[in-house]
């Protein structure tokens, strides 16, 4: 046995993050670790990778008790982690990041040539779309994820932890990650694979451990449990795992986009899906509509009138909201309380003569918390301490309070758990029923097919196809990949 | 248990101030006297008022290195106006407007040309200081009317007048930061500027406002300083920017933005004032005083950092 975790406990202040963390990982095994956000997966994995120390319980490495005090301890023993959130140095290049902390030296100097050469070889071996010499700060979240994977691969460890490696990746990149995982396990490396995408475990994982509320509730050979059972263990309650949405008769036209190669409109009550591979221009489309990269040629009409959107402020004033794919960076003021974040885009509405009205603000925040079922004890809770799903709900609440009519969701379910996903979808459905227009960009094709009324497929910055609701994943992928 | 420990650490600056006060009361018979205490208030008022403005700037994620030079510029121009017949009120207003103008300049430069505030205010520090020396020929402005000393040295109903000015400024700053939209946006911009932009907040406008307020408060402080010295000193305020930033930081302000409070800053400024006063009373070498204040800054930030680490994750 490679790693054994026996009744691991961890408390932060008075909060119990982990009460009973138990799992065993063998060499050459792909062990799936699932659970809702806040279930304790990240805490458990931070303990295994030496980022935090556990309070109680026993961790054994090759049958010998160990305790890691710092990441270097875990690293020395052969544990590497592919982090979900990018832990890269933005001003260094891809290659420099891959070798960060273990630079090959030539006398007193860093052997820059070798870094680039070895990084290139690694990137080529796995067909990643990365340039070893480009700087990291301009890269998309997906590419950063690939760099994280390269880092772990390079350290050639005995145990690699993947923390939702595919949450920001396109289909082809996802397949590449699967191939990597399989190849690594074939080499006898143990893999812990954390994911929210239960469907991708089939044919990938050997065993599965399920955490709920800080406790290991189930461990089994994957073939012995089906998706329903996994979800049941995760949430401890029944939820319909397939979301079904009734289409509505769309109302008046809310948005009309006329850009070179991109022509489409969104009507009130409609959810328009946008599919495509990474780099196909989906995020860029959202950013153009929202005024981050203003229109150069072409026009955007809101409710039948051409509007000049030169900044996010113009967009917000025109009734547009953008729920970005990176809510920590662009969606939330993490140090500030929930209530401040909820009213941030419409502070005027809780002000009189420039003075904040606390009672009005509290009322708004309480209402949002209830309506969106944001799980927190108080509206004073700082946003940074909430789980991904709850953070996403705060971002949505912010735009609802702003009364945005057109909502652009860029990867709305990224990094949030099954339960919260269903809640986000039913919220989008509700908004559509209220007559709002919704654009949903997603790499999760099954989700798009369930939620969207019709699907635009983007490829190379163009809209390659517009497909009806009852299309198939194959059809969408076909248009996303192939030139016709 | 977590909550209580958190509270104790949050109150740490305040508890330190009280302990320092009690210690000095016992250690020196000259400390707890009306004369000495009002001199502490007068000495710290200038730094205190400037620190109020700096609190806004630091909460917004910025920094203002030019406040010491602005103090000299505003004080020199203000006193020149008084001497050349504008009257005391006119001169004070002139000093205030000079501060405001420099604050606006700092804000507009950072937001329009998108230069980091550290660089912009490092530049305006030099420009303001240089202009002050040119305008004044490097000589102090003298011949101020006797009544002008009231601002810095006078008493009103037995209370040092500067204390009233300080309280007035503190209450206004407190309300601005904690009860107005401007204050709310200041925190939001400092906490996550990107998110503020995405929320449609006119970030540039509010950033300029923050620097303008800081400049204006420095303008007020400049006239108090001039009144206490009864001259307009073109060399006034050298190194004040560091004392002012230190006051904010000791009071819990974070140089990465999003954190800081008016009450904390006042406590921070008084801690430094008491340290200076106490060292004088106890006959501690003035060179050592600087080292003590330096140590306090590092200790304050270290403790604050420990608190944040403990309660994050």
PDB file of C-alpha atoms in Angstrom, chain A residues 91-288:
ATOM      1  CA  UNK A  91       5.765  37.004 -14.700  1.00  0.00           C
ATOM      2  CA  UNK A  92       7.811  33.934 -15.518  1.00  0.00           C
ATOM      3  CA  UNK A  93       7.545  31.824 -18.639  1.00  0.00           C
ATOM      4  CA  UNK A  94       5.819  28.474 -19.003  1.00  0.00           C
ATOM      5  CA  UNK A  95       9.142  26.631 -18.899  1.00  0.00           C
ATOM      6  CA  UNK A  96      10.394  28.595 -15.903  1.00  0.00           C
ATOM      7  CA  UNK A  97       7.220  27.778 -14.016  1.00  0.00           C
ATOM      8  CA  UNK A  98       7.507  24.085 -14.768  1.00  0.00           C
ATOM      9  CA  UNK A  99      11.007  24.089 -13.272  1.00  0.00           C
ATOM     10  CA  UNK A 100      10.291  26.552 -10.471  1.00  0.00           C
ATOM     11  CA  UNK A 101      12.090  25.508  -7.288  1.00  0.00           C
ATOM     12  CA  UNK A 102      14.166  22.831  -9.016  1.00  0.00           C
ATOM     13  CA  UNK A 103      16.068  24.749 -11.656  1.00  0.00           C
ATOM     14  CA  UNK A 104      18.940  22.877 -13.297  1.00  0.00           C
ATOM     15  CA  UNK A 105      22.150  24.765 -12.578  1.00  0.00           C
ATOM     16  CA  UNK A 106      25.301  25.365 -14.500  1.00  0.00           C
ATOM     17  CA  UNK A 107      27.803  26.530 -11.909  1.00  0.00           C
ATOM     18  CA  UNK A 108      26.209  29.475 -10.140  1.00  0.00           C
ATOM     19  CA  UNK A 109      23.778  30.144 -12.989  1.00  0.00           C
ATOM     20  CA  UNK A 110      20.390  28.747 -13.937  1.00  0.00           C
ATOM     21  CA  UNK A 111      20.683  26.611 -17.040  1.00  0.00           C
ATOM     22  CA  UNK A 112      18.036  28.481 -19.033  1.00  0.00           C
ATOM     23  CA  UNK A 113      18.690  26.517 -22.222  1.00  0.00           C
ATOM     24  CA  UNK A 114      18.079  23.190 -20.537  1.00  0.00           C
ATOM     25  CA  UNK A 115      14.898  24.461 -18.904  1.00  0.00           C
ATOM     26  CA  UNK A 116      13.452  25.420 -22.262  1.00  0.00           C
ATOM     27  CA  UNK A 117      14.608  22.231 -23.973  1.00  0.00           C
ATOM     28  CA  UNK A 118      13.252  19.890 -21.318  1.00  0.00           C
ATOM     29  CA  UNK A 119      10.007  21.804 -21.002  1.00  0.00           C
ATOM     30  CA  UNK A 120       9.541  21.689 -24.790  1.00  0.00           C
ATOM     31  CA  UNK A 121      10.096  17.950 -24.788  1.00  0.00           C
ATOM     32  CA  UNK A 122       7.562  17.470 -22.003  1.00  0.00           C
ATOM     33  CA  UNK A 123       4.968  19.664 -23.718  1.00  0.00           C
ATOM     34  CA  UNK A 124       5.463  17.950 -27.068  1.00  0.00           C
ATOM     35  CA  UNK A 125       5.210  14.497 -25.561  1.00  0.00           C
ATOM     36  CA  UNK A 126       1.680  15.294 -24.403  1.00  0.00           C
ATOM     37  CA  UNK A 127       0.620  17.515 -27.311  1.00  0.00           C
ATOM     38  CA  UNK A 128      -0.239  20.452 -25.098  1.00  0.00           C
ATOM     39  CA  UNK A 129      -0.957  23.771 -26.857  1.00  0.00           C
ATOM     40  CA  UNK A 130       1.741  25.577 -24.877  1.00  0.00           C
ATOM     41  CA  UNK A 131       4.681  27.706 -25.874  1.00  0.00           C
ATOM     42  CA  UNK A 132       7.455  27.094 -23.328  1.00  0.00           C
ATOM     43  CA  UNK A 133       8.788  30.622 -23.687  1.00  0.00           C
ATOM     44  CA  UNK A 134       5.573  32.614 -23.384  1.00  0.00           C
ATOM     45  CA  UNK A 135       4.769  34.381 -20.164  1.00  0.00           C
ATOM     46  CA  UNK A 136       2.168  32.802 -17.934  1.00  0.00           C
ATOM     47  CA  UNK A 137       0.115  35.865 -17.008  1.00  0.00           C
ATOM     48  CA  UNK A 138      -1.499  36.179 -20.421  1.00  0.00           C
ATOM     49  CA  UNK A 139      -2.601  32.556 -20.592  1.00  0.00           C
ATOM     50  CA  UNK A 140      -6.114  31.242 -20.051  1.00  0.00           C
ATOM     51  CA  UNK A 141      -7.057  29.227 -16.965  1.00  0.00           C
ATOM     52  CA  UNK A 142      -7.040  26.051 -19.071  1.00  0.00           C
ATOM     53  CA  UNK A 143      -3.493  26.553 -20.206  1.00  0.00           C
ATOM     54  CA  UNK A 144      -2.390  27.316 -16.682  1.00  0.00           C
ATOM     55  CA  UNK A 145      -3.932  24.021 -15.644  1.00  0.00           C
ATOM     56  CA  UNK A 146      -1.844  22.250 -18.261  1.00  0.00           C
ATOM     57  CA  UNK A 147       1.288  23.880 -16.843  1.00  0.00           C
ATOM     58  CA  UNK A 148       0.358  22.622 -13.382  1.00  0.00           C
ATOM     59  CA  UNK A 149       0.105  19.132 -14.834  1.00  0.00           C
ATOM     60  CA  UNK A 150       3.516  19.517 -16.462  1.00  0.00           C
ATOM     61  CA  UNK A 151       4.984  20.519 -13.096  1.00  0.00           C
ATOM     62  CA  UNK A 152       3.682  17.382 -11.428  1.00  0.00           C
ATOM     63  CA  UNK A 153       4.749  15.201 -14.342  1.00  0.00           C
ATOM     64  CA  UNK A 154       8.234  16.578 -14.289  1.00  0.00           C
ATOM     65  CA  UNK A 155       8.779  15.766 -10.635  1.00  0.00           C
ATOM     66  CA  UNK A 156       8.057  12.112 -11.526  1.00  0.00           C
ATOM     67  CA  UNK A 157       6.475  11.322  -8.188  1.00  0.00           C
ATOM     68  CA  UNK A 158       5.060   8.178  -6.598  1.00  0.00           C
ATOM     69  CA  UNK A 159       1.688   9.785  -5.953  1.00  0.00           C
ATOM     70  CA  UNK A 160       0.053  12.551  -7.955  1.00  0.00           C
ATOM     71  CA  UNK A 161      -3.076  14.310  -6.806  1.00  0.00           C
ATOM     72  CA  UNK A 162      -5.244  15.832  -9.524  1.00  0.00           C
ATOM     73  CA  UNK A 163      -7.622  18.437  -8.128  1.00  0.00           C
ATOM     74  CA  UNK A 164     -10.369  18.859 -10.742  1.00  0.00           C
ATOM     75  CA  UNK A 165      -7.861  18.915 -13.587  1.00  0.00           C
ATOM     76  CA  UNK A 166     -10.490  19.062 -16.314  1.00  0.00           C
ATOM     77  CA  UNK A 167     -12.782  21.739 -14.924  1.00  0.00           C
ATOM     78  CA  UNK A 168     -11.370  24.349 -17.283  1.00  0.00           C
ATOM     79  CA  UNK A 169     -10.391  22.127 -20.172  1.00  0.00           C
ATOM     80  CA  UNK A 170     -11.978  21.413 -23.518  1.00  0.00           C
ATOM     81  CA  UNK A 171     -12.946  17.947 -24.665  1.00  0.00           C
ATOM     82  CA  UNK A 172      -9.720  17.154 -26.494  1.00  0.00           C
ATOM     83  CA  UNK A 173      -7.575  18.444 -23.651  1.00  0.00           C
ATOM     84  CA  UNK A 174      -9.683  16.447 -21.232  1.00  0.00           C
ATOM     85  CA  UNK A 175      -9.002  13.291 -23.211  1.00  0.00           C
ATOM     86  CA  UNK A 176      -5.333  14.079 -23.159  1.00  0.00           C
ATOM     87  CA  UNK A 177      -5.479  14.390 -19.369  1.00  0.00           C
ATOM     88  CA  UNK A 178      -7.191  10.989 -19.183  1.00  0.00           C
ATOM     89  CA  UNK A 179      -4.441   9.483 -21.284  1.00  0.00           C
ATOM     90  CA  UNK A 180      -1.831  10.999 -19.024  1.00  0.00           C
ATOM     91  CA  UNK A 181      -3.551   9.689 -15.915  1.00  0.00           C
ATOM     92  CA  UNK A 182      -3.765   6.197 -17.393  1.00  0.00           C
ATOM     93  CA  UNK A 183      -0.158   6.253 -18.536  1.00  0.00           C
ATOM     94  CA  UNK A 184       1.019   7.339 -15.118  1.00  0.00           C
ATOM     95  CA  UNK A 185      -0.896   4.643 -13.305  1.00  0.00           C
ATOM     96  CA  UNK A 186       0.447   2.065 -15.745  1.00  0.00           C
ATOM     97  CA  UNK A 187       3.904   3.179 -14.629  1.00  0.00           C
ATOM     98  CA  UNK A 188       2.940   2.264 -11.074  1.00  0.00           C
ATOM     99  CA  UNK A 189       2.250   5.771  -9.864  1.00  0.00           C
ATOM    100  CA  UNK A 190      -0.685   6.173  -7.511  1.00  0.00           C
ATOM    101  CA  UNK A 191      -3.249   8.762  -8.549  1.00  0.00           C
ATOM    102  CA  UNK A 192      -5.830  10.555  -6.456  1.00  0.00           C
ATOM    103  CA  UNK A 193      -8.325  12.102  -8.818  1.00  0.00           C
ATOM    104  CA  UNK A 194     -10.703  14.747  -7.500  1.00  0.00           C
ATOM    105  CA  UNK A 195     -13.574  15.699  -9.753  1.00  0.00           C
ATOM    106  CA  UNK A 196     -17.131  16.937  -9.935  1.00  0.00           C
ATOM    107  CA  UNK A 197     -17.671  15.331 -13.314  1.00  0.00           C
ATOM    108  CA  UNK A 198     -18.846  11.920 -12.307  1.00  0.00           C
ATOM    109  CA  UNK A 199     -19.337  10.815 -15.897  1.00  0.00           C
ATOM    110  CA  UNK A 200     -15.635  11.029 -16.594  1.00  0.00           C
ATOM    111  CA  UNK A 201     -14.747   8.498 -13.914  1.00  0.00           C
ATOM    112  CA  UNK A 202     -16.065   5.588 -15.981  1.00  0.00           C
ATOM    113  CA  UNK A 203     -13.118   3.781 -17.505  1.00  0.00           C
ATOM    114  CA  UNK A 204     -10.668   5.983 -15.654  1.00  0.00           C
ATOM    115  CA  UNK A 205     -10.853   5.284 -11.945  1.00  0.00           C
ATOM    116  CA  UNK A 206     -10.328   1.959 -10.204  1.00  0.00           C
ATOM    117  CA  UNK A 207     -11.788   2.833  -6.846  1.00  0.00           C
ATOM    118  CA  UNK A 208     -13.739   5.693  -5.375  1.00  0.00           C
ATOM    119  CA  UNK A 209     -13.883   7.374  -1.972  1.00  0.00           C
ATOM    120  CA  UNK A 210     -16.758   9.691  -1.170  1.00  0.00           C
ATOM    121  CA  UNK A 211     -16.565  12.467   1.412  1.00  0.00           C
ATOM    122  CA  UNK A 212     -19.507  14.267   2.936  1.00  0.00           C
ATOM    123  CA  UNK A 213     -19.376  16.979   5.606  1.00  0.00           C
ATOM    124  CA  UNK A 214     -15.777  16.179   6.515  1.00  0.00           C
ATOM    125  CA  UNK A 215     -16.318  12.409   6.785  1.00  0.00           C
ATOM    126  CA  UNK A 216     -15.456   9.495   4.544  1.00  0.00           C
ATOM    127  CA  UNK A 217     -18.889   7.980   3.942  1.00  0.00           C
ATOM    128  CA  UNK A 218     -18.110   5.359   1.331  1.00  0.00           C
ATOM    129  CA  UNK A 219     -15.197   3.588  -0.355  1.00  0.00           C
ATOM    130  CA  UNK A 220     -15.670   0.996  -3.051  1.00  0.00           C
ATOM    131  CA  UNK A 221     -14.463  -0.393  -6.328  1.00  0.00           C
ATOM    132  CA  UNK A 222     -15.877   1.964  -8.928  1.00  0.00           C
ATOM    133  CA  UNK A 223     -17.547  -0.799 -10.909  1.00  0.00           C
ATOM    134  CA  UNK A 224     -19.670  -1.628  -7.864  1.00  0.00           C
ATOM    135  CA  UNK A 225     -21.386   1.759  -7.688  1.00  0.00           C
ATOM    136  CA  UNK A 226     -23.378   3.646 -10.282  1.00  0.00           C
ATOM    137  CA  UNK A 227     -23.681   7.389 -10.651  1.00  0.00           C
ATOM    138  CA  UNK A 228     -26.992   7.524  -8.791  1.00  0.00           C
ATOM    139  CA  UNK A 229     -25.447   5.842  -5.783  1.00  0.00           C
ATOM    140  CA  UNK A 230     -22.404   8.122  -5.833  1.00  0.00           C
ATOM    141  CA  UNK A 231     -24.581  11.215  -5.947  1.00  0.00           C
ATOM    142  CA  UNK A 232     -26.688   9.782  -3.170  1.00  0.00           C
ATOM    143  CA  UNK A 233     -23.644   9.334  -0.933  1.00  0.00           C
ATOM    144  CA  UNK A 234     -22.325  12.779  -1.830  1.00  0.00           C
ATOM    145  CA  UNK A 235     -25.396  14.781  -1.020  1.00  0.00           C
ATOM    146  CA  UNK A 236     -27.084  12.469   1.458  1.00  0.00           C
ATOM    147  CA  UNK A 237     -30.353  13.302  -0.220  1.00  0.00           C
ATOM    148  CA  UNK A 238     -32.052  12.471  -3.502  1.00  0.00           C
ATOM    149  CA  UNK A 239     -31.589  14.909  -6.342  1.00  0.00           C
ATOM    150  CA  UNK A 240     -32.579  14.526  -9.937  1.00  0.00           C
ATOM    151  CA  UNK A 241     -29.214  14.302 -11.585  1.00  0.00           C
ATOM    152  CA  UNK A 242     -30.494  15.005 -15.047  1.00  0.00           C
ATOM    153  CA  UNK A 243     -31.762  18.502 -15.216  1.00  0.00           C
ATOM    154  CA  UNK A 244     -34.680  19.053 -17.521  1.00  0.00           C
ATOM    155  CA  UNK A 245     -35.870  22.417 -18.553  1.00  0.00           C
ATOM    156  CA  UNK A 246     -39.019  23.425 -20.339  1.00  0.00           C
ATOM    157  CA  UNK A 247     -38.428  25.829 -23.195  1.00  0.00           C
ATOM    158  CA  UNK A 248     -40.571  28.926 -23.250  1.00  0.00           C
ATOM    159  CA  UNK A 249     -41.921  30.984 -26.074  1.00  0.00           C
ATOM    160  CA  UNK A 250     -39.273  33.663 -26.330  1.00  0.00           C
ATOM    161  CA  UNK A 251     -40.323  37.305 -26.107  1.00  0.00           C
ATOM    162  CA  UNK A 252     -38.863  40.452 -27.597  1.00  0.00           C
ATOM    163  CA  UNK A 253     -35.304  40.685 -28.780  1.00  0.00           C
ATOM    164  CA  UNK A 254     -32.951  41.757 -25.980  1.00  0.00           C
ATOM    165  CA  UNK A 255     -29.598  41.448 -27.656  1.00  0.00           C
ATOM    166  CA  UNK A 256     -28.529  41.528 -31.244  1.00  0.00           C
ATOM    167  CA  UNK A 257     -24.885  41.058 -32.066  1.00  0.00           C
ATOM    168  CA  UNK A 258     -23.583  42.031 -35.496  1.00  0.00           C
ATOM    169  CA  UNK A 259     -19.867  41.527 -35.550  1.00  0.00           C
ATOM    170  CA  UNK A 260     -17.709  40.235 -38.376  1.00  0.00           C
ATOM    171  CA  UNK A 261     -18.373  36.463 -38.443  1.00  0.00           C
ATOM    172  CA  UNK A 262     -20.594  36.624 -35.358  1.00  0.00           C
ATOM    173  CA  UNK A 263     -24.279  37.288 -35.857  1.00  0.00           C
ATOM    174  CA  UNK A 264     -26.867  36.212 -33.355  1.00  0.00           C
ATOM    175  CA  UNK A 265     -29.611  37.459 -31.137  1.00  0.00           C
ATOM    176  CA  UNK A 266     -31.016  36.600 -27.739  1.00  0.00           C
ATOM    177  CA  UNK A 267     -34.685  37.054 -26.896  1.00  0.00           C
ATOM    178  CA  UNK A 268     -36.327  37.501 -23.549  1.00  0.00           C
ATOM    179  CA  UNK A 269     -36.923  34.175 -21.847  1.00  0.00           C
ATOM    180  CA  UNK A 270     -34.279  32.425 -23.836  1.00  0.00           C
ATOM    181  CA  UNK A 271     -31.133  30.610 -22.797  1.00  0.00           C
ATOM    182  CA  UNK A 272     -28.647  30.565 -25.643  1.00  0.00           C
ATOM    183  CA  UNK A 273     -25.768  28.161 -25.222  1.00  0.00           C
ATOM    184  CA  UNK A 274     -22.332  28.829 -26.657  1.00  0.00           C
ATOM    185  CA  UNK A 275     -20.155  25.796 -27.253  1.00  0.00           C
ATOM    186  CA  UNK A 276     -16.693  25.466 -28.696  1.00  0.00           C
ATOM    187  CA  UNK A 277     -13.196  24.440 -27.881  1.00  0.00           C
ATOM    188  CA  UNK A 278     -10.869  26.434 -25.751  1.00  0.00           C
ATOM    189  CA  UNK A 279      -9.588  29.392 -27.736  1.00  0.00           C
ATOM    190  CA  UNK A 280     -12.582  29.354 -30.096  1.00  0.00           C
ATOM    191  CA  UNK A 281     -13.468  32.868 -28.950  1.00  0.00           C
ATOM    192  CA  UNK A 282     -16.319  32.206 -26.530  1.00  0.00           C
ATOM    193  CA  UNK A 283     -14.874  34.159 -23.594  1.00  0.00           C
ATOM    194  CA  UNK A 284     -13.745  36.895 -25.982  1.00  0.00           C
ATOM    195  CA  UNK A 285     -17.313  37.198 -27.258  1.00  0.00           C
ATOM    196  CA  UNK A 286     -18.585  37.762 -23.718  1.00  0.00           C
ATOM    197  CA  UNK A 287     -15.848  40.291 -23.077  1.00  0.00           C
ATOM    198  CA  UNK A 288     -16.746  42.209 -26.214  1.00  0.00           C
TER     199      UNK A 288
END
